[in-house]
mmCIF file of C-alpha atoms in Angstrom:
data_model
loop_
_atom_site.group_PDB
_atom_site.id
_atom_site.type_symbol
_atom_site.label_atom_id
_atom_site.label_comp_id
_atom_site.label_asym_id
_atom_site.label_seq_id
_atom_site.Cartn_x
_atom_site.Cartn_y
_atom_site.Cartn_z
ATOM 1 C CA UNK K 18 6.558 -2.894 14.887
ATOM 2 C CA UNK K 19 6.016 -5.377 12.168
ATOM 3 C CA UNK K 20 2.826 -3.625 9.870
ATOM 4 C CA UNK K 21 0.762 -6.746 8.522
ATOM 5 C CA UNK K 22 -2.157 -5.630 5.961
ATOM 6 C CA UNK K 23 -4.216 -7.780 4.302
ATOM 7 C CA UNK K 24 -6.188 -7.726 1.005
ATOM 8 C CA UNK K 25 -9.554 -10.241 0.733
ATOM 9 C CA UNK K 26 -12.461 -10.374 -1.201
ATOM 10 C CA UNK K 27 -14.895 -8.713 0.667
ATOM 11 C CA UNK K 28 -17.662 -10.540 3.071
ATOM 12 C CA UNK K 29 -15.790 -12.329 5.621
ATOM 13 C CA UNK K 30 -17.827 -12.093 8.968
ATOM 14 C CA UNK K 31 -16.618 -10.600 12.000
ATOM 15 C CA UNK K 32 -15.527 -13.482 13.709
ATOM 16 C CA UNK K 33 -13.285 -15.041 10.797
ATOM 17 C CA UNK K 34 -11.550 -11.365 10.972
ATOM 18 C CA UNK K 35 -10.815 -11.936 15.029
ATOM 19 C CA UNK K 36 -9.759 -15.413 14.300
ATOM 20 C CA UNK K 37 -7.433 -13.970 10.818
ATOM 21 C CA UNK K 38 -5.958 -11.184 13.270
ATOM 22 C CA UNK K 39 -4.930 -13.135 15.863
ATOM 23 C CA UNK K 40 -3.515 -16.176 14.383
ATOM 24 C CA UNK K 41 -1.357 -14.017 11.761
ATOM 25 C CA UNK K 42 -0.201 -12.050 14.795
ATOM 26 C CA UNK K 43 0.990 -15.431 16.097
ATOM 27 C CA UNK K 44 2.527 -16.223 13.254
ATOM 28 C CA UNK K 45 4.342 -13.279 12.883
ATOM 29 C CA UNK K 46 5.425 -13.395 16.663
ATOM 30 C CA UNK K 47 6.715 -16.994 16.551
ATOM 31 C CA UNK K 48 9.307 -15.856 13.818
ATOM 32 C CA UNK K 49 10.186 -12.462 14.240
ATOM 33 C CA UNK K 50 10.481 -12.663 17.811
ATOM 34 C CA UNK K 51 8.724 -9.452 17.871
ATOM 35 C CA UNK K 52 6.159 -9.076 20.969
ATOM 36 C CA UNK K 53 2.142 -9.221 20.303
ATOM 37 C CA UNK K 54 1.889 -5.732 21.431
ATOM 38 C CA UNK K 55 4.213 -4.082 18.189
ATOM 39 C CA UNK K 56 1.965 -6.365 15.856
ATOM 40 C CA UNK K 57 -0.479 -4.136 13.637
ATOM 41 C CA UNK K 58 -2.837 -5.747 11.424
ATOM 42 C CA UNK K 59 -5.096 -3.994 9.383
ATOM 43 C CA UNK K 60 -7.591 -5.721 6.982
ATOM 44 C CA UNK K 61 -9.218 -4.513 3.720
ATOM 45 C CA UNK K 62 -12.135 -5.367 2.257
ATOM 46 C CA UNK K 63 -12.146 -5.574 -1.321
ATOM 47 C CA UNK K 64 -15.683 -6.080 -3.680
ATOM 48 C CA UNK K 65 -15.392 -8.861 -6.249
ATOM 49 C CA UNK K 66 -16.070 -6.516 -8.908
ATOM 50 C CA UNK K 67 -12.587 -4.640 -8.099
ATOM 51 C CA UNK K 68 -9.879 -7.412 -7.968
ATOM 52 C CA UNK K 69 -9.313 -9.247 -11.352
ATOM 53 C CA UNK K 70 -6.718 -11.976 -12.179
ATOM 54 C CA UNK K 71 -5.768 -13.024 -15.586
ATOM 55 C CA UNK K 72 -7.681 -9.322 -16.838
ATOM 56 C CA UNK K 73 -11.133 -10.703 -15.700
ATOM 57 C CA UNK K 74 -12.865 -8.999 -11.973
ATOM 58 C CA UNK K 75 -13.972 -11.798 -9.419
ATOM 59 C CA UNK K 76 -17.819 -10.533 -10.191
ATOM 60 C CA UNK K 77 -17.958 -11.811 -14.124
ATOM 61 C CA UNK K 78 -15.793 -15.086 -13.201
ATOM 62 C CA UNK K 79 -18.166 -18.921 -12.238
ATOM 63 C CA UNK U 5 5.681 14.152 -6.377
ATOM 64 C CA UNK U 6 5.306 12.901 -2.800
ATOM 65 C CA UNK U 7 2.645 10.398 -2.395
ATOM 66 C CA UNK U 8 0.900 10.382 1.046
ATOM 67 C CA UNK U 9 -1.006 7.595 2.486
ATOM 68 C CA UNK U 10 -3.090 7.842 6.030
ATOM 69 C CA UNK U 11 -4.955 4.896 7.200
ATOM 70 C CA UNK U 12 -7.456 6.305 10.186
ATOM 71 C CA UNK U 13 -9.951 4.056 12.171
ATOM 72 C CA UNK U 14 -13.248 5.219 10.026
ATOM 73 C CA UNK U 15 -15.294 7.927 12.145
ATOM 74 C CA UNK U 16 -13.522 11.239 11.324
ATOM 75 C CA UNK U 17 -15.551 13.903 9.725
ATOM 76 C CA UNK U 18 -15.046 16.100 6.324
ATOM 77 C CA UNK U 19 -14.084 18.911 8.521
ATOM 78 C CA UNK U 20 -11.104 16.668 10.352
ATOM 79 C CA UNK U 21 -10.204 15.125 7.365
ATOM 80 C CA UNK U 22 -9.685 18.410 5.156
ATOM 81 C CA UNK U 23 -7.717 20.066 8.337
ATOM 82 C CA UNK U 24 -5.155 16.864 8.175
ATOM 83 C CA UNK U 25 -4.944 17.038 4.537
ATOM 84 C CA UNK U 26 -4.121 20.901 4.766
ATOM 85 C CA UNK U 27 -1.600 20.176 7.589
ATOM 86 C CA UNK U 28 -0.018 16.895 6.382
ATOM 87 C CA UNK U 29 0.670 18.424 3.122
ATOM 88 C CA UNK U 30 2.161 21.652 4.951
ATOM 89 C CA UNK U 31 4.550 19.134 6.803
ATOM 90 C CA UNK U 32 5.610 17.753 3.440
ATOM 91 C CA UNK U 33 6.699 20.985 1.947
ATOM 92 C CA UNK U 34 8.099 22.997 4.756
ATOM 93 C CA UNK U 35 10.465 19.490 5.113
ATOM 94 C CA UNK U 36 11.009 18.119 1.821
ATOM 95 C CA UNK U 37 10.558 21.869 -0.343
ATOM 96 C CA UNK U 38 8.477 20.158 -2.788
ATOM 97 C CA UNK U 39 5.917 22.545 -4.124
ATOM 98 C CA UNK U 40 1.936 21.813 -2.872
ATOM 99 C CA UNK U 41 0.898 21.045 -5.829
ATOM 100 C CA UNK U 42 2.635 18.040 -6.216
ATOM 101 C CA UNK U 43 1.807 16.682 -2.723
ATOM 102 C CA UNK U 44 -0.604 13.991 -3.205
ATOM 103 C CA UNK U 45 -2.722 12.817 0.219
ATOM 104 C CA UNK U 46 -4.948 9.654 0.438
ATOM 105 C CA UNK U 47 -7.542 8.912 3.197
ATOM 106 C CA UNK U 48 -8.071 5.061 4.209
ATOM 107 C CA UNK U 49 -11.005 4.804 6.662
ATOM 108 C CA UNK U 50 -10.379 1.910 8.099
ATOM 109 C CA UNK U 51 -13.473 0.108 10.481
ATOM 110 C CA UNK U 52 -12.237 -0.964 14.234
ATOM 111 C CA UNK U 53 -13.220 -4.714 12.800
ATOM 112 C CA UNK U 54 -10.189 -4.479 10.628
ATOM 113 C CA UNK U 55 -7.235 -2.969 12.874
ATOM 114 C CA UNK U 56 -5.805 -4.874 15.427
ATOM 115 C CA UNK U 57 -3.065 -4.314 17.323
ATOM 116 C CA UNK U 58 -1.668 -7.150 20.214
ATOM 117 C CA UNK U 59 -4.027 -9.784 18.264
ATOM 118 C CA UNK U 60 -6.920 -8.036 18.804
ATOM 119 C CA UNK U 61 -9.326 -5.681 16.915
ATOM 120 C CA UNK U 62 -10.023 -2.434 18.057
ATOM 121 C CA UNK U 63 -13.601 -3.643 18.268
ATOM 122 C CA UNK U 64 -13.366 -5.990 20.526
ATOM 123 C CA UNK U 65 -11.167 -3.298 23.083
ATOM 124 C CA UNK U 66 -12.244 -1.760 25.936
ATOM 125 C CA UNK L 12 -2.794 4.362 15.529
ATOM 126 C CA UNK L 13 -3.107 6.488 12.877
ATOM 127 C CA UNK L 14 -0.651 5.006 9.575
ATOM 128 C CA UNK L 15 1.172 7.233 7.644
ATOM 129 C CA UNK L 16 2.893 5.943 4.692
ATOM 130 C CA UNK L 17 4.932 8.770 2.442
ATOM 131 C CA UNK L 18 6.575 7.689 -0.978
ATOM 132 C CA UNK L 19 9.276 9.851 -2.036
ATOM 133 C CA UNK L 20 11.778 10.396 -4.900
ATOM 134 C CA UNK L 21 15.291 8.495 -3.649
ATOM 135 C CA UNK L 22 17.738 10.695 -2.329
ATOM 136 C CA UNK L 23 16.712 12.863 0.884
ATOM 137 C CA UNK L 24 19.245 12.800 3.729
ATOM 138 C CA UNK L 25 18.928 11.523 7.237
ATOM 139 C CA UNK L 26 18.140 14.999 8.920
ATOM 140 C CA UNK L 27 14.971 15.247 6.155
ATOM 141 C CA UNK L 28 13.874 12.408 6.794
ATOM 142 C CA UNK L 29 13.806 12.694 10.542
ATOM 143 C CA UNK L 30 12.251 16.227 10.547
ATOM 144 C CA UNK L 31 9.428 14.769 7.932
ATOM 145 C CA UNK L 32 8.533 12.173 10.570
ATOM 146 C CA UNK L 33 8.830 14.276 13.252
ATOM 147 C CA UNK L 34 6.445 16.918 11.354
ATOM 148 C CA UNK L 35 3.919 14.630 9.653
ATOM 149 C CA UNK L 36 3.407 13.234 12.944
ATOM 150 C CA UNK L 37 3.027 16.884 14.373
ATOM 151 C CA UNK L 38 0.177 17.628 11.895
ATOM 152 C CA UNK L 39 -1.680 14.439 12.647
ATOM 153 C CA UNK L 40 -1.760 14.463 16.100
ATOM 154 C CA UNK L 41 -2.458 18.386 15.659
ATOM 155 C CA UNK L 42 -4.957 17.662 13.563
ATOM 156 C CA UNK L 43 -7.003 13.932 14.984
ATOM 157 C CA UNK L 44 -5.756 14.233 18.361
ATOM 158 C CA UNK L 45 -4.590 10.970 18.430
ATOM 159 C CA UNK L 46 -1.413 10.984 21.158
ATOM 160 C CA UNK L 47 1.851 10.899 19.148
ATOM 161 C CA UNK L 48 2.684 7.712 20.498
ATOM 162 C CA UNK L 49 0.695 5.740 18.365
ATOM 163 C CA UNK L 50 1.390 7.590 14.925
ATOM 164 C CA UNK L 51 3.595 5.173 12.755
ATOM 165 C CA UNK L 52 5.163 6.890 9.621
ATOM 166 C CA UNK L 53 7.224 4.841 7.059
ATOM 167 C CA UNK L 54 8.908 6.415 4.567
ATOM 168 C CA UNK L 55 9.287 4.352 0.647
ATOM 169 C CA UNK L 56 12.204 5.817 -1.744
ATOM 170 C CA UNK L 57 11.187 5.502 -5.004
ATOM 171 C CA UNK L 58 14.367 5.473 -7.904
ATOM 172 C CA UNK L 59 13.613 8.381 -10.524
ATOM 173 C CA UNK L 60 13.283 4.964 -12.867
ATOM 174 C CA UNK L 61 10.660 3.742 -10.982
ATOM 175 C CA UNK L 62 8.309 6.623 -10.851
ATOM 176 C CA UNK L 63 6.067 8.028 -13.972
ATOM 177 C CA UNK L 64 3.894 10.575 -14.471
ATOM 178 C CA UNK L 65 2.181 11.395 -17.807
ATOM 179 C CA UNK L 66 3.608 7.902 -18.822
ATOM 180 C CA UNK L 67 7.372 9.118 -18.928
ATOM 181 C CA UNK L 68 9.399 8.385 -15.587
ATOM 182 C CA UNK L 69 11.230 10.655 -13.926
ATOM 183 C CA UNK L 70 14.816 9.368 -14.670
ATOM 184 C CA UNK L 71 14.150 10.393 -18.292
ATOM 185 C CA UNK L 72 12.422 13.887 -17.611
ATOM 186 C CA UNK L 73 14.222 17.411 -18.072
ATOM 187 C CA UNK Q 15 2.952 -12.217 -11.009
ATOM 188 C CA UNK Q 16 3.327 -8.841 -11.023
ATOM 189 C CA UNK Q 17 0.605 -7.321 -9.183
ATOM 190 C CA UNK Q 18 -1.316 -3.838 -10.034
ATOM 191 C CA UNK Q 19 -3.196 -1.827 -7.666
ATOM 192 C CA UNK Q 20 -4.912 1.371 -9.297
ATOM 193 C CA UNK Q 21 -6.686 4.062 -6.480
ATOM 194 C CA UNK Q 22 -9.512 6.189 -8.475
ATOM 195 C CA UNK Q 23 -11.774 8.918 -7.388
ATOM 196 C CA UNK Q 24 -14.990 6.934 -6.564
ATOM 197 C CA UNK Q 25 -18.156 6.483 -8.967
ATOM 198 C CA UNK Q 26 -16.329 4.218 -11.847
ATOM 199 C CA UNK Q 27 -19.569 2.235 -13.193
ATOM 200 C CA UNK Q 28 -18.943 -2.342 -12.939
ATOM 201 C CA UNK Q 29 -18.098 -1.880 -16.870
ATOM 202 C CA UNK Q 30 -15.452 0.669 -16.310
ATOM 203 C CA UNK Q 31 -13.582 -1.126 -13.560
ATOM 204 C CA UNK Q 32 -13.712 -4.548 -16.417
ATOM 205 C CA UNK Q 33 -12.248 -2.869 -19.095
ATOM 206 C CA UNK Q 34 -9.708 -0.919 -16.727
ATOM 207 C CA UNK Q 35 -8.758 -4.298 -15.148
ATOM 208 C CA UNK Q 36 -8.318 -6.213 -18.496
ATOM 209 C CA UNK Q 37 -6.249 -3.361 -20.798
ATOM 210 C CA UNK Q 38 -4.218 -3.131 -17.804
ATOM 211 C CA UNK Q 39 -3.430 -6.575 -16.998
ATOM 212 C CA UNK Q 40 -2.675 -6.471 -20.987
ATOM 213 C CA UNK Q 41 -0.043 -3.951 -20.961
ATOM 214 C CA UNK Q 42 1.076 -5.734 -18.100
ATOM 215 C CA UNK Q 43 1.577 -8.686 -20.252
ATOM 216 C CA UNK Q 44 2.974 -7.025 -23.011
ATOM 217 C CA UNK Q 45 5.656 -5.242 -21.372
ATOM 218 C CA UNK Q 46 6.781 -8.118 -18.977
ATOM 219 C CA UNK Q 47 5.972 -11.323 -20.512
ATOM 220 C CA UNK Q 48 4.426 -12.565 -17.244
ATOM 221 C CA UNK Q 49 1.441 -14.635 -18.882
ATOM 222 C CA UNK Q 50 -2.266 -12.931 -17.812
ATOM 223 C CA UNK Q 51 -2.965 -15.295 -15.188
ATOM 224 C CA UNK Q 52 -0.371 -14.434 -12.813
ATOM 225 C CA UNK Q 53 -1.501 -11.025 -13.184
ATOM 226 C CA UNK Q 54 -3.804 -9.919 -10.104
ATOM 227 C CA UNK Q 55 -5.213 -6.273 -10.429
ATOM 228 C CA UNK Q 56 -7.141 -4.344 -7.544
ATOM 229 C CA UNK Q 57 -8.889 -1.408 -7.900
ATOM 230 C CA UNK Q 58 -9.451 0.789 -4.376
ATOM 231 C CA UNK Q 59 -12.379 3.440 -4.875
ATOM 232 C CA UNK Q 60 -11.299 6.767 -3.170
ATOM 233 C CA UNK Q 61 -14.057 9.295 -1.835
ATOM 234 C CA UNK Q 62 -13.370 12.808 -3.166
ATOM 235 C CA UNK Q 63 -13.299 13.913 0.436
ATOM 236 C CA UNK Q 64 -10.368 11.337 0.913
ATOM 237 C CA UNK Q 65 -8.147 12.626 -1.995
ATOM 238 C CA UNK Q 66 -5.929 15.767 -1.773
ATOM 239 C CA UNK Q 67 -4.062 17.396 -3.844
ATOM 240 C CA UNK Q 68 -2.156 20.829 -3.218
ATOM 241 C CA UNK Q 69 -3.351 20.284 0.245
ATOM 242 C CA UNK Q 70 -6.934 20.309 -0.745
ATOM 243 C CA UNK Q 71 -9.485 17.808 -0.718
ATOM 244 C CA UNK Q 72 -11.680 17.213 -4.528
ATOM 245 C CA UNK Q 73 -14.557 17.531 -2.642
ATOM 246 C CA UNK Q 74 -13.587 21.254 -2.191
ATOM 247 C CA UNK Q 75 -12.002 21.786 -5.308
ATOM 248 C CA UNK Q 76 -14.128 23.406 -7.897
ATOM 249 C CA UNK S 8 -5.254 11.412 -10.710
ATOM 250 C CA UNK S 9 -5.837 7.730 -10.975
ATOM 251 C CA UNK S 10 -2.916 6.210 -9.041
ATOM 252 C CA UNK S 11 -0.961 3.054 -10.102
ATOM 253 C CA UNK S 12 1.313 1.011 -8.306
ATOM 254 C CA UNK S 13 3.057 -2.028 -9.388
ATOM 255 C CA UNK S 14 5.190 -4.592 -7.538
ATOM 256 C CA UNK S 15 7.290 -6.705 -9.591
ATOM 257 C CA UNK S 16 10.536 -9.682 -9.080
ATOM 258 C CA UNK S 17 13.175 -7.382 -8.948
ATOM 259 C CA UNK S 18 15.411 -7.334 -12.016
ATOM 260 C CA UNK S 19 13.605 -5.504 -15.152
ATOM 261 C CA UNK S 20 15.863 -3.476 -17.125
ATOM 262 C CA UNK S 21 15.043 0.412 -17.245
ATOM 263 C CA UNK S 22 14.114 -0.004 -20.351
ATOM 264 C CA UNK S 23 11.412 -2.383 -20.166
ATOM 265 C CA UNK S 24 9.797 -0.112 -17.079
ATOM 266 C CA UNK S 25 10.117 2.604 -18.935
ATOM 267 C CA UNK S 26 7.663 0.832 -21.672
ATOM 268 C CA UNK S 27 5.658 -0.578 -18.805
ATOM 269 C CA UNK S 28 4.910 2.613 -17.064
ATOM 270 C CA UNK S 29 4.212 4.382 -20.700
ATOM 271 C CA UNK S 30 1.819 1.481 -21.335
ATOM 272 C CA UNK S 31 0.038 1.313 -17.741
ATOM 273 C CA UNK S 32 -0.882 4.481 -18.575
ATOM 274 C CA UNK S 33 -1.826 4.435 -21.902
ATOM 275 C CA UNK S 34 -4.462 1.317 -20.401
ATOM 276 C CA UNK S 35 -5.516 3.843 -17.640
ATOM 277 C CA UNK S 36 -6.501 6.686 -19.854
ATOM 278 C CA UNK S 37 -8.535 4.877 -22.800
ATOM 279 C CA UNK S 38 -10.729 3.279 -20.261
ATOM 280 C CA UNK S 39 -11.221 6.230 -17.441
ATOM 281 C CA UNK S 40 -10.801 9.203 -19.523
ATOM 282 C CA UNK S 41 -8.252 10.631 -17.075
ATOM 283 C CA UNK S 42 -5.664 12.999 -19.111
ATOM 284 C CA UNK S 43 -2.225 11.472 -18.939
ATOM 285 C CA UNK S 44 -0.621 13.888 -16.783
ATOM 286 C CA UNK S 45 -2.762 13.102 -14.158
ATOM 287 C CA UNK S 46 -1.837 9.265 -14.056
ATOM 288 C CA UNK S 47 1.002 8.416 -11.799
ATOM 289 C CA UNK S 48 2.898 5.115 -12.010
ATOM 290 C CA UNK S 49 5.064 4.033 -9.100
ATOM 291 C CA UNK S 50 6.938 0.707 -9.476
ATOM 292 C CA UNK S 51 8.503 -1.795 -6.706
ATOM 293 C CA UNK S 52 10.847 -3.713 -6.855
ATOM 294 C CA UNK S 53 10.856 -6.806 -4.972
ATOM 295 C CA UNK S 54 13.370 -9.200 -4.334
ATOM 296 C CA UNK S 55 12.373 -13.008 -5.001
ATOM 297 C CA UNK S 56 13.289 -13.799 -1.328
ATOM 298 C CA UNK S 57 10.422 -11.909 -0.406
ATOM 299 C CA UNK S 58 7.489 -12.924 -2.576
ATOM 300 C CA UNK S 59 5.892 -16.107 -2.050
ATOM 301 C CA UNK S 60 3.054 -17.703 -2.837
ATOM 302 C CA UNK S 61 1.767 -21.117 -1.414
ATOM 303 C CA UNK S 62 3.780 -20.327 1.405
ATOM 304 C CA UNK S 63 7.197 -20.545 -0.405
ATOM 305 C CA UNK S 64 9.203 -17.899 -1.610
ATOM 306 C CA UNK S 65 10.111 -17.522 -5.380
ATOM 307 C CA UNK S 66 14.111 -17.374 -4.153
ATOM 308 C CA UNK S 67 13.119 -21.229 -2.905
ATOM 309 C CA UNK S 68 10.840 -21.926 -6.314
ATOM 310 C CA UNK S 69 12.580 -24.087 -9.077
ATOM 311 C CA UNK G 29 -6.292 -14.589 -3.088
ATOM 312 C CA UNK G 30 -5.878 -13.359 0.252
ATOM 313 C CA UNK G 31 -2.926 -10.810 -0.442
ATOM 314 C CA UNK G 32 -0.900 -9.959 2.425
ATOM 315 C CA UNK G 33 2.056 -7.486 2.791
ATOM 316 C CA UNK G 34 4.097 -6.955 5.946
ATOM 317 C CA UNK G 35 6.458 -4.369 6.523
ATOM 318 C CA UNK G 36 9.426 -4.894 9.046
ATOM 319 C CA UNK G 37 12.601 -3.257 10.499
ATOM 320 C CA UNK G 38 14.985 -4.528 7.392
ATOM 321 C CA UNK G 39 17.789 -6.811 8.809
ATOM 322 C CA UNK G 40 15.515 -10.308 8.653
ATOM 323 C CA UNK G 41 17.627 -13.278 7.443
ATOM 324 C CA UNK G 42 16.408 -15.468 4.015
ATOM 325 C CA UNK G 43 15.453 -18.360 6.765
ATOM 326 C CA UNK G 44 13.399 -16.339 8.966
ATOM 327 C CA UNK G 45 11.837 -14.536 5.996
ATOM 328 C CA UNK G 46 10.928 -17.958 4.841
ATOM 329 C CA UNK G 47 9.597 -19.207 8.132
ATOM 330 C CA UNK G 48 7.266 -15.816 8.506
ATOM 331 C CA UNK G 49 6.094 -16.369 4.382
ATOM 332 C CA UNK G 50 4.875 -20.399 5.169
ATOM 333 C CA UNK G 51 3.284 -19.320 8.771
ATOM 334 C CA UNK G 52 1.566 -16.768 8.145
ATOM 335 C CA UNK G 53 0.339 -18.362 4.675
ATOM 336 C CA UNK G 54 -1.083 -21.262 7.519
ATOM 337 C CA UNK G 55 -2.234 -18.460 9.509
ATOM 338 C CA UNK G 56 -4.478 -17.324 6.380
ATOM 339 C CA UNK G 57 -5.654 -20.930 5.291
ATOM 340 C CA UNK G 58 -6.711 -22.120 8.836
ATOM 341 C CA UNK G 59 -8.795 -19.227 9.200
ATOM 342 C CA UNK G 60 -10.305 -18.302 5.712
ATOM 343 C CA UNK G 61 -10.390 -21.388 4.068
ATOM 344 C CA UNK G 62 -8.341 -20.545 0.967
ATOM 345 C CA UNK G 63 -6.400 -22.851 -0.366
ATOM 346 C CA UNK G 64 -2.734 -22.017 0.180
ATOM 347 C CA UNK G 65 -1.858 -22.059 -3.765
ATOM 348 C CA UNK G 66 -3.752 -18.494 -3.658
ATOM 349 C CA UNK G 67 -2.462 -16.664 -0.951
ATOM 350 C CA UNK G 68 0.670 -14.114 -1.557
ATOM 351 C CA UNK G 69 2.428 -12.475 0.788
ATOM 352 C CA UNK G 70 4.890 -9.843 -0.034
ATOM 353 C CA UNK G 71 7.548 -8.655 2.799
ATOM 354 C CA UNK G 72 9.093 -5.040 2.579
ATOM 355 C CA UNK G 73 12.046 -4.144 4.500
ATOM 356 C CA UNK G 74 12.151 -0.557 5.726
ATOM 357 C CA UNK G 75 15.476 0.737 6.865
ATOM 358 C CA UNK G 76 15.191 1.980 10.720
ATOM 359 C CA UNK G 77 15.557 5.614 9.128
ATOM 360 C CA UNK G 78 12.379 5.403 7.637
ATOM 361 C CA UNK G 79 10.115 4.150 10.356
ATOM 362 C CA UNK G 80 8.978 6.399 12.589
ATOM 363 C CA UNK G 81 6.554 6.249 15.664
ATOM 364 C CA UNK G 82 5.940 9.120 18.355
ATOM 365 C CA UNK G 83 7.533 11.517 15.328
ATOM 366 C CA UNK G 84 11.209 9.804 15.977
ATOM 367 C CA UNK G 85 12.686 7.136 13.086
ATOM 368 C CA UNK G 86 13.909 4.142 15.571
ATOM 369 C CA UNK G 87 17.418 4.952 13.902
ATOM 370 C CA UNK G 88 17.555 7.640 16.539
ATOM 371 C CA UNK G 89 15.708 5.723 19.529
ATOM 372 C CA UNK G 90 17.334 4.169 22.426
#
């Protein structure tokens, strides 16, 4: 039952998010022991304009 | 203060979603006896790109 | 595969916290018809320290 | 690297979100000494029809 | 009803979250005009063993 | 600044928690193309009383 979610600037394509599902439910089944089947992932999509680091948004940084 | 937090693959309507917010929040206080008022509930529509379970997105299930 | 995530001030017994599962999961299946076998519900205590509203936690409310 | 994540009713404008993410990544820094650039905020933007409170959603509240 | 929620290393005083949660807030409601009593704070605690960044955790960090 | 945060059963040991933080970090890098220095991943352990699926915490299942 390990719950995986993931944060990410928003615009990956489709197939990067197969590819990012699958090989983090790997990863997670290689050291938990856990089978593939209790592995959740869920992804979120997040716009540059709403994640900042150091007080500044990914939208105003070059 | 109990802070609910329901992530859904995206497709539900308004009618749906008020129904589970009327209900989930019922849960809370008949088990818990906090008042309504101070039961918080959050949506997260979540698109069958971005849940996987076994590996796989739901989008790519049959 | 609807994910239910509930925060909560520390301190509710065992037997709550088994019949908040058991009727959370009631009122979403109830409500999304989702079969009950694929509702998840974690629970998060939260110390009163931990926890503010109106900018004062609640360790240090009356 | 303490990391912030604020959920708002929807419809914040781009300048909003900038200041919200920099005066909070400042009290951040204030109050923890972590210097601003291990601070990572992210802002999620809530539909009224996704927020609840009392068991009723803000689209529906008057 | 802006929500905040902050995860931090384990091991701030009470005193220090008490300031940080006063101050989160204070942030929240000069820049989205939300009254204060309808900000809510929630911090976590996490323990260095189970941050990590770059792969490593902070436990493992000199 | 792929963020990641995984939930599990508590009862992991600091060397598996280590081994899950540095794959799944790969996991991220291979497939996004983020440099590891940027990715975080968080791990929460949730006591078997407060995990729930089909309505029953596994603290009570078989």
């Amino acid at each position: 039952m390990p719950l995986v979610e993931i944060s990410l600037i928003e615009g990956r394509d489709a197939d990067t998010k197969r590819r990012l599902i699958a090989e983090v439910t790997d990863a997670v089944v290689r050291t938990t022991n856990a089978p593939a089947e209790v592995v959740t992932v869920i992804l979120h999509d997040v716009p540059k304009s709403d994640w900042g680091s150091g007080g500044v948004p990914y939208s105003l940084k070059k």
